Tab-separated table of C-alpha atoms in Angstrom:
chain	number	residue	atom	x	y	z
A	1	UNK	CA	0.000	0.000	0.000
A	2	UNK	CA	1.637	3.360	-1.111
A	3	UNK	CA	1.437	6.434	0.965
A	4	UNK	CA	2.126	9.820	0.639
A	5	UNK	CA	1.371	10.367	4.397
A	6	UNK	CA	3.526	12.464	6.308
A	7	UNK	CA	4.558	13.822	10.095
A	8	UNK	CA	5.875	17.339	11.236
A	9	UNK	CA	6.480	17.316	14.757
A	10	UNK	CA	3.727	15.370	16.364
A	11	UNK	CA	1.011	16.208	13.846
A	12	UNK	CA	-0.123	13.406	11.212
A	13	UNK	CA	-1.039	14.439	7.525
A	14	UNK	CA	-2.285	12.068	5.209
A	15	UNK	CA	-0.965	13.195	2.652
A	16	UNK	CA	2.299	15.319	2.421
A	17	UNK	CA	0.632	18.062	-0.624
A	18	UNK	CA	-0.413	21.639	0.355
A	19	UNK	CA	-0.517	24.677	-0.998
A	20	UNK	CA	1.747	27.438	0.114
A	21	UNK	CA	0.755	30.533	1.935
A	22	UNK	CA	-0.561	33.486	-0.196
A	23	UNK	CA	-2.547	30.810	-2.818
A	24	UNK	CA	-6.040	29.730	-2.081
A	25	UNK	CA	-5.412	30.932	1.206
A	26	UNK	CA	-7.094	34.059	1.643
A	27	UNK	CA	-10.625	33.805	2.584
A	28	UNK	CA	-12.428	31.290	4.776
A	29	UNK	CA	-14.058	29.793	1.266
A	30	UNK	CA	-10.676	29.358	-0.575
A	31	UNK	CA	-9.069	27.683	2.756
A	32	UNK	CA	-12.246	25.375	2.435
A	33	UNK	CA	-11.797	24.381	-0.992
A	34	UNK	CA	-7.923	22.904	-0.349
A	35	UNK	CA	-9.644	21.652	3.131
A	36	UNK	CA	-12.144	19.546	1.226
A	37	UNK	CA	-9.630	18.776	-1.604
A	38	UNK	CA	-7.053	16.042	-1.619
A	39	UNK	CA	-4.392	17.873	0.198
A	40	UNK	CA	-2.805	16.838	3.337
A	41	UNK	CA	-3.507	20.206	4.885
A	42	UNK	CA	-3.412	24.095	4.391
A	43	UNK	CA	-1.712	27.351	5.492
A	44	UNK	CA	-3.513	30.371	6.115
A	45	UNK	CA	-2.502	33.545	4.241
A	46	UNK	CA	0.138	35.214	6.261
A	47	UNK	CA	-1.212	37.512	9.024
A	48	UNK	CA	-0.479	40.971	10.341
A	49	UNK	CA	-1.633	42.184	13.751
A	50	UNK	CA	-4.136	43.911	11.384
A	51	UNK	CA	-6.230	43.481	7.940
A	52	UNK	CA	-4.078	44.776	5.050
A	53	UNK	CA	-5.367	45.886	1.408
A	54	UNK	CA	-1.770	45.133	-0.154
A	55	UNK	CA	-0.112	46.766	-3.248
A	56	UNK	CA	-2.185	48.435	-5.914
A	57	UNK	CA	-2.750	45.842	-8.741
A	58	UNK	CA	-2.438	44.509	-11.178
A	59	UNK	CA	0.123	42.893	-8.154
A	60	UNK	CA	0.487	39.253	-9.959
A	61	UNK	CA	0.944	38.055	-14.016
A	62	UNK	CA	1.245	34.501	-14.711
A	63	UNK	CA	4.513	34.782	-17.032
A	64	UNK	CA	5.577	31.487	-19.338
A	65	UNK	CA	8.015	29.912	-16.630
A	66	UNK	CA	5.807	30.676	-13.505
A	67	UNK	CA	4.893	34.104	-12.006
A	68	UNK	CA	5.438	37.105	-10.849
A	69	UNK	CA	3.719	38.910	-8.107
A	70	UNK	CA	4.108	41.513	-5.257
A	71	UNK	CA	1.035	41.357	-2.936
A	72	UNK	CA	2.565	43.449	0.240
A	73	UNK	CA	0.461	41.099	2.755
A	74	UNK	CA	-2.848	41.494	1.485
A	75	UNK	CA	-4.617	39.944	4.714
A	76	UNK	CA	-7.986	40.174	6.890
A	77	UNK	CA	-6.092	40.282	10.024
A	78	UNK	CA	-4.644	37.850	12.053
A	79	UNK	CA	-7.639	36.915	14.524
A	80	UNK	CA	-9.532	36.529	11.159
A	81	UNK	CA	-7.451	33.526	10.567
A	82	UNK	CA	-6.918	32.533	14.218
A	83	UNK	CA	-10.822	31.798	14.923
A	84	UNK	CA	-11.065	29.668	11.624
A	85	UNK	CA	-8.269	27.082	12.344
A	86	UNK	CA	-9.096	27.354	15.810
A	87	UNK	CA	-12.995	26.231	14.861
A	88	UNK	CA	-11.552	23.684	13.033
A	89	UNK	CA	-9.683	21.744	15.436
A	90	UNK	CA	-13.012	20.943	17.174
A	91	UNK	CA	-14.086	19.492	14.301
A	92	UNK	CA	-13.899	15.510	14.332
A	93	UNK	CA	-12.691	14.776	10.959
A	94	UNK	CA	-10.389	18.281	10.406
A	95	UNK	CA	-6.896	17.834	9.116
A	96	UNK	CA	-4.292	19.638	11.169
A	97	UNK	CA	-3.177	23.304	9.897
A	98	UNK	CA	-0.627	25.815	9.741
A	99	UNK	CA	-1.107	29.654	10.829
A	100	UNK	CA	1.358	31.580	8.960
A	101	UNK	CA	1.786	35.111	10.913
A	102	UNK	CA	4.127	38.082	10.757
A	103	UNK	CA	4.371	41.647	12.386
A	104	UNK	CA	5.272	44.819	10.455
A	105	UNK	CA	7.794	45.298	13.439
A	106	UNK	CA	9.266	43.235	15.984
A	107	UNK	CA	6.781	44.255	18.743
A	108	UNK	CA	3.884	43.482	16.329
A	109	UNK	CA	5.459	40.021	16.124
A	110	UNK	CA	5.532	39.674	19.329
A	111	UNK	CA	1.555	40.874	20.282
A	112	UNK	CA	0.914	38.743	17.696
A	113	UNK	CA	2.485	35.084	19.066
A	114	UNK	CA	1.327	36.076	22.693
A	115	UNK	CA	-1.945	36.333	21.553
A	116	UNK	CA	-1.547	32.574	19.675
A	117	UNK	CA	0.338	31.631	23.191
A	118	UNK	CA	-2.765	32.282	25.183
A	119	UNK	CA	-5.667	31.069	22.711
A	120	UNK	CA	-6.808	27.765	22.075
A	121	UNK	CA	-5.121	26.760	18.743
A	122	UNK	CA	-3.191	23.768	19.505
A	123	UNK	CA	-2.200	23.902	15.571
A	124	UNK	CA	1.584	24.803	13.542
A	125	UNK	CA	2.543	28.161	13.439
A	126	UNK	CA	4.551	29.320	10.828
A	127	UNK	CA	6.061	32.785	10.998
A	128	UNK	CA	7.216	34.455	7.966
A	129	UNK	CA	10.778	35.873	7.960
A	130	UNK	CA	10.998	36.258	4.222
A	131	UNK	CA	8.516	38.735	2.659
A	132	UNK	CA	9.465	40.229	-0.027
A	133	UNK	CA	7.822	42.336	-1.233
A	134	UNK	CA	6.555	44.941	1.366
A	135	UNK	CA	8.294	48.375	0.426
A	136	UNK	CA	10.895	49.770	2.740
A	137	UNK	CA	11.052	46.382	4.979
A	138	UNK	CA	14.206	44.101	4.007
A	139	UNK	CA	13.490	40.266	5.007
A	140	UNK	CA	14.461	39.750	8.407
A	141	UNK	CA	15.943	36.030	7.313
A	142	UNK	CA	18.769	37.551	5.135
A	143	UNK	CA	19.775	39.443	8.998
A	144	UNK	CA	21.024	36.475	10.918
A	145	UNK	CA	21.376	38.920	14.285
A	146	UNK	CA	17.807	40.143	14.029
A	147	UNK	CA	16.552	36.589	13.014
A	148	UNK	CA	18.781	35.415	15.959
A	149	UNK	CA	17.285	38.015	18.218
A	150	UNK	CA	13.633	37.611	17.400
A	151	UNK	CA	13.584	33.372	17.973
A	152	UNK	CA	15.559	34.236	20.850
A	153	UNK	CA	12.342	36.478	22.224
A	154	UNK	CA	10.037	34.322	20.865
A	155	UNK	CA	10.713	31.119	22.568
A	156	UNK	CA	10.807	32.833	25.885
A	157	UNK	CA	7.293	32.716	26.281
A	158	UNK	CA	5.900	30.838	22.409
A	159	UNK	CA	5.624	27.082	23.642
A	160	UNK	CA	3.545	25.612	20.912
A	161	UNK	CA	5.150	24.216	18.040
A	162	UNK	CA	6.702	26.842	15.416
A	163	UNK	CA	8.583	26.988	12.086
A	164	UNK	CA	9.811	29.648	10.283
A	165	UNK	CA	9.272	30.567	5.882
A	166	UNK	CA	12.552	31.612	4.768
A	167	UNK	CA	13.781	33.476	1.987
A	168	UNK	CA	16.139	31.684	-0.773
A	169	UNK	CA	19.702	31.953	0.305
A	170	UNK	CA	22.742	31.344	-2.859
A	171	UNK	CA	26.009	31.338	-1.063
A	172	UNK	CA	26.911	27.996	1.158
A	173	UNK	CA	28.626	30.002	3.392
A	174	UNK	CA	24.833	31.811	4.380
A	175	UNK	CA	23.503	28.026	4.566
A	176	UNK	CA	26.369	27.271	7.345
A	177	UNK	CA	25.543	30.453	9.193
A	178	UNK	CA	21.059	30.014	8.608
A	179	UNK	CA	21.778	26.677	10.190
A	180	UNK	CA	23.823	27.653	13.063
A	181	UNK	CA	20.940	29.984	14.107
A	182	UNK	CA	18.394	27.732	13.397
A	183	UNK	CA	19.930	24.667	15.413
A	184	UNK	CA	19.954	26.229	18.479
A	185	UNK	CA	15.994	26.748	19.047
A	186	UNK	CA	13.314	24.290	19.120
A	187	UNK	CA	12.058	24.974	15.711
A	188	UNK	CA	9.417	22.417	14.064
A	189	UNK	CA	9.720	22.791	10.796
A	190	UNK	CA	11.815	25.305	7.789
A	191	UNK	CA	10.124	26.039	4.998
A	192	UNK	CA	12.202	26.650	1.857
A	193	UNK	CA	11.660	28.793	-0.158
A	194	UNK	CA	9.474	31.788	-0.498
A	195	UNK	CA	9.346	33.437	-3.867
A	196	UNK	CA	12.862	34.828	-5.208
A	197	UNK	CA	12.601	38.349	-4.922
A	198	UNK	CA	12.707	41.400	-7.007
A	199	UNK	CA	12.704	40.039	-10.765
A	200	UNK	CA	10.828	41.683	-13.058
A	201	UNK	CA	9.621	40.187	-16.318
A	202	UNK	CA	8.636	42.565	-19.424
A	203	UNK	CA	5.899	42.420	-21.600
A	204	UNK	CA	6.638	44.196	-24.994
A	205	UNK	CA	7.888	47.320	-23.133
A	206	UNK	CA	6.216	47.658	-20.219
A	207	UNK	CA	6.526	45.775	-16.715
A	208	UNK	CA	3.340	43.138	-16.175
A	209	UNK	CA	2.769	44.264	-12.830
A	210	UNK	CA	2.701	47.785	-10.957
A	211	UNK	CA	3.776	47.783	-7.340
A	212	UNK	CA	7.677	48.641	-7.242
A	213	UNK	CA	7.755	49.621	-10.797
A	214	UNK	CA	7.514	45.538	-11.939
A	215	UNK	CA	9.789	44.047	-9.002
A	216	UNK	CA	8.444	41.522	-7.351
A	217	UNK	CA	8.994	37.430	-5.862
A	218	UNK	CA	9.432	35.164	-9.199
A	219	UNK	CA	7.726	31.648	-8.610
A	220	UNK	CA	7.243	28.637	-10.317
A	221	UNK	CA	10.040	26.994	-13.021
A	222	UNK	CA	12.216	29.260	-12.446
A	223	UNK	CA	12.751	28.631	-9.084
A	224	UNK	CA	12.670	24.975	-8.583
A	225	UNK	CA	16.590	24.352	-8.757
A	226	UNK	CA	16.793	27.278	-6.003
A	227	UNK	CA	14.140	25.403	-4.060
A	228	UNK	CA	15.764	22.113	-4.122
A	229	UNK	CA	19.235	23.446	-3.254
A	230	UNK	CA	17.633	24.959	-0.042
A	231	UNK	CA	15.512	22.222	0.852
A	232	UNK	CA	18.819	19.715	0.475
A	233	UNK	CA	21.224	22.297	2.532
A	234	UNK	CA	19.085	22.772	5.202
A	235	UNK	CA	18.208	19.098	5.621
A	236	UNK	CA	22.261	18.115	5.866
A	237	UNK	CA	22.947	21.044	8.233
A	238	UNK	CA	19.880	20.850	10.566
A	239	UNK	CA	18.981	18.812	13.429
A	240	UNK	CA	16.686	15.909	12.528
A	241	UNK	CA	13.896	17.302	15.201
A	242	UNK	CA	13.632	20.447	13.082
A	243	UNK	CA	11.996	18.891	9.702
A	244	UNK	CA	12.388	20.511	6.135
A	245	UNK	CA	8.972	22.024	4.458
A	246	UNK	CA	9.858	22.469	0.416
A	247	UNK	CA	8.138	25.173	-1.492
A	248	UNK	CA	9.690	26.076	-5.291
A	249	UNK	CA	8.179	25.063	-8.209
A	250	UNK	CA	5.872	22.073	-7.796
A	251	UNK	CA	3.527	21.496	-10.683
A	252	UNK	CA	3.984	17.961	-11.217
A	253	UNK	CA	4.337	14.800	-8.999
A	254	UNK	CA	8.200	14.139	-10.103
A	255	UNK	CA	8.764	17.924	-8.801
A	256	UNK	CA	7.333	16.938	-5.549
A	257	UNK	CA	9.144	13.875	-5.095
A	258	UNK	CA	12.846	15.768	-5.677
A	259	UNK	CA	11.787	17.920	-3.160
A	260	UNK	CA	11.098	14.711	-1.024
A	261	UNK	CA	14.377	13.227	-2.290
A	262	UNK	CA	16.545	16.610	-1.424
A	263	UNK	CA	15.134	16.235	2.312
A	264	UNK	CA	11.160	17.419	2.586
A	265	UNK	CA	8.243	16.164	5.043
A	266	UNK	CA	5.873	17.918	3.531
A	267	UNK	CA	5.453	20.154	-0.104
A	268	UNK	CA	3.776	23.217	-0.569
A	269	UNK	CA	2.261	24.455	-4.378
A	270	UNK	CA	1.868	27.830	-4.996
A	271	UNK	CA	1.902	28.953	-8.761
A	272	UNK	CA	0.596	26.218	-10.276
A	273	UNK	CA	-1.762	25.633	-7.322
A	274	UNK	CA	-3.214	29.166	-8.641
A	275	UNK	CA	-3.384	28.514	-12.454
A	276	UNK	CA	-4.798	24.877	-11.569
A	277	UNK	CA	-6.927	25.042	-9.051
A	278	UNK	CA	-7.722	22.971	-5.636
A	279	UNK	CA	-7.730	19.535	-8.042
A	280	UNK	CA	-4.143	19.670	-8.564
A	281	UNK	CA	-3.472	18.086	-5.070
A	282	UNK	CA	-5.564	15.077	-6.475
A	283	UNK	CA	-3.442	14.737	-9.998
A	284	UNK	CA	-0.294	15.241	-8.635
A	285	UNK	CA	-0.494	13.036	-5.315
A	286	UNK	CA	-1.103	10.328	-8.294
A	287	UNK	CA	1.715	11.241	-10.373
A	288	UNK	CA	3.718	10.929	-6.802
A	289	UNK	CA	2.450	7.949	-5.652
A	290	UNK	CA	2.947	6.382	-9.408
A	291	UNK	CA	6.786	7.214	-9.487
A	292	UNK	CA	6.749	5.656	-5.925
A	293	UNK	CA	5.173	2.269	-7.085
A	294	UNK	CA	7.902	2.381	-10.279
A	295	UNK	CA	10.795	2.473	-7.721
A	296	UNK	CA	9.495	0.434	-4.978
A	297	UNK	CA	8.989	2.985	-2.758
A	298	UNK	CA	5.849	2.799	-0.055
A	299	UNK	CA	6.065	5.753	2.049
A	300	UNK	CA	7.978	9.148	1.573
A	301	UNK	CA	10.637	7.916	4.496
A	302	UNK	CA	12.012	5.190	2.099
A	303	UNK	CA	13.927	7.832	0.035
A	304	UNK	CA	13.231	11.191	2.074
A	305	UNK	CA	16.729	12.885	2.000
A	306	UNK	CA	18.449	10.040	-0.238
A	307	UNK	CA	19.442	12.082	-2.717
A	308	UNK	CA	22.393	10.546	-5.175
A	309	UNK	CA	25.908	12.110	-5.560
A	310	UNK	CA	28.668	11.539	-8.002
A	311	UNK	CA	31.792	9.397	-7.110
């Protein structure tokens, strides 16, 4: 019997397909739609203390290789998000969920994960160090002292289980040092990677979308090489307790099991989650599960991290 089931931290998914925060994620219906679909579980759109309109649009183009898009945050407000997942987990058949959350300044942060502390939701958080694309903020991962200092804060009072979204990061030396940070707090989960940011793709002459004059986070094709050399240096330089979340990419079910190979528990989908739709979880857990009967393969832990070098 093949499985695609997966475990991060002490929370059981049955299948290891979600999407990733910012698709299909921001309303109560959307989150209900990749609830009822075949995914393993959902994230919530990442959360400020409050709602957000975003960037002007147009803020996102589909472009040949993926996407482009800069959203700056475009949210109802944390508690929006907080009292869904929480209403959930009372449910008898819910899957279990991830609450993605950031502040627009360290104290925000903070009011924000106190206020998850002290409520009900017994669920993942997931706080976003790596948004790109809010103008005038630089993402706090690329800082390793600030990112050092906030987890530092945070788990002196945040005692449910956390994980962090983290930008892409090119040089092996910034691997060594994102590790060395990472390994010394009692983080769940990484999730690798957000969107690379500030391409910008023309159309004729013109930019395709109008926040920061056409920069913004490039997803999809383009970034699945970036995603997998991420996902594979953070799962040979972390502990084992903190597990490996890859995001970068995914359209098909060979992209989500290199992802699986390089070191990932679970996979997210973002741009092809959005051109697709919610039934993508369906055709691409099949396409997974199909390479995994080819191989021999019955569940993700027989090759999870066994990626193949050269002699």
């Amino acid at each position: 019997m093949i499985s695609t089931a997966t475990k991060i931290a002490d929370f059981n998914f049955g299948n290891c397909l979600m999407n990733a925060a910012g698709v299909y994620c921001m309303t109560r219906e959307e989150l209900a739609e990749i609830e009822a679909s075949a995914a393993g579980s959902f994230v919530t759109k990442t959360a400020t203390l409050e709602a957000r309109t975003g960037n002007p649009e147009p803020r996102y183009a589909d472009t040949h290789l993926g996407s482009i898009n800069s959203m700056g945050l475009p949210n109802k407000g944390f508690n929006y998000y907080l009292d869904y997942v929480t209403e959930l987990q009372k449910q008898a058949d819910t899957k279990n969920h991830f609450l993605s959350l950031v502040g627009m300044s360290q104290k925000e942060t903070h009011t924000i994960l106190k206020q998850v502390q002290a409520s009900d939701y017994q669920g993942l958080v997931e706080l976003n160090l790596s948004c790109p694309n809010v103008p005038g903020k630089p993402q706090i991962a690329y800082d390793f002292e600030t990112t050092e200092e906030i987890l530092s804060q945070v788990f002196s009072y945040y005692k449910k289980p956390l994980g962090v979204k983290l930008p892409p990061y090119f040089d092996i030396v910034h691997f060594d040092q994102a590790a060395a940070v990472f390994n010394t707090f009692p983080l769940a989960f990484v999730n690798c990677i957000n969107s690379i940011g500030n391409g910008l793709v023309v159309d004729d002459e013109a930019v395709v979308i109008k926040p920061k004059n056409g920069f913004g986070g490039i997803g999809g094709d383009y970034v699945k090489p970036t995603a997998l050399a991420n996902v594979h240096a953070f799962y040979q330089r972390l502990n084992p307790s903190i597990q490996i979340i890859g995001t970068g990419g995914v359209k098909s079910g060979r992209d989500a099991f290199e992802h699986i190979l390089c070191g990932a528990s679970m996979v997210q989908i973002g741009t092809a989650l959005h051109q697709e739709g919610p039934a993508i979880f369906e055709r691409i857990t099949k396409e997974l599960k199909d390479i995994m009967a080819d191989k021999g393969y019955e569940t993700l832990e027989d090759f999870r991290g066994q990626l193949k070098y050269m002699n």
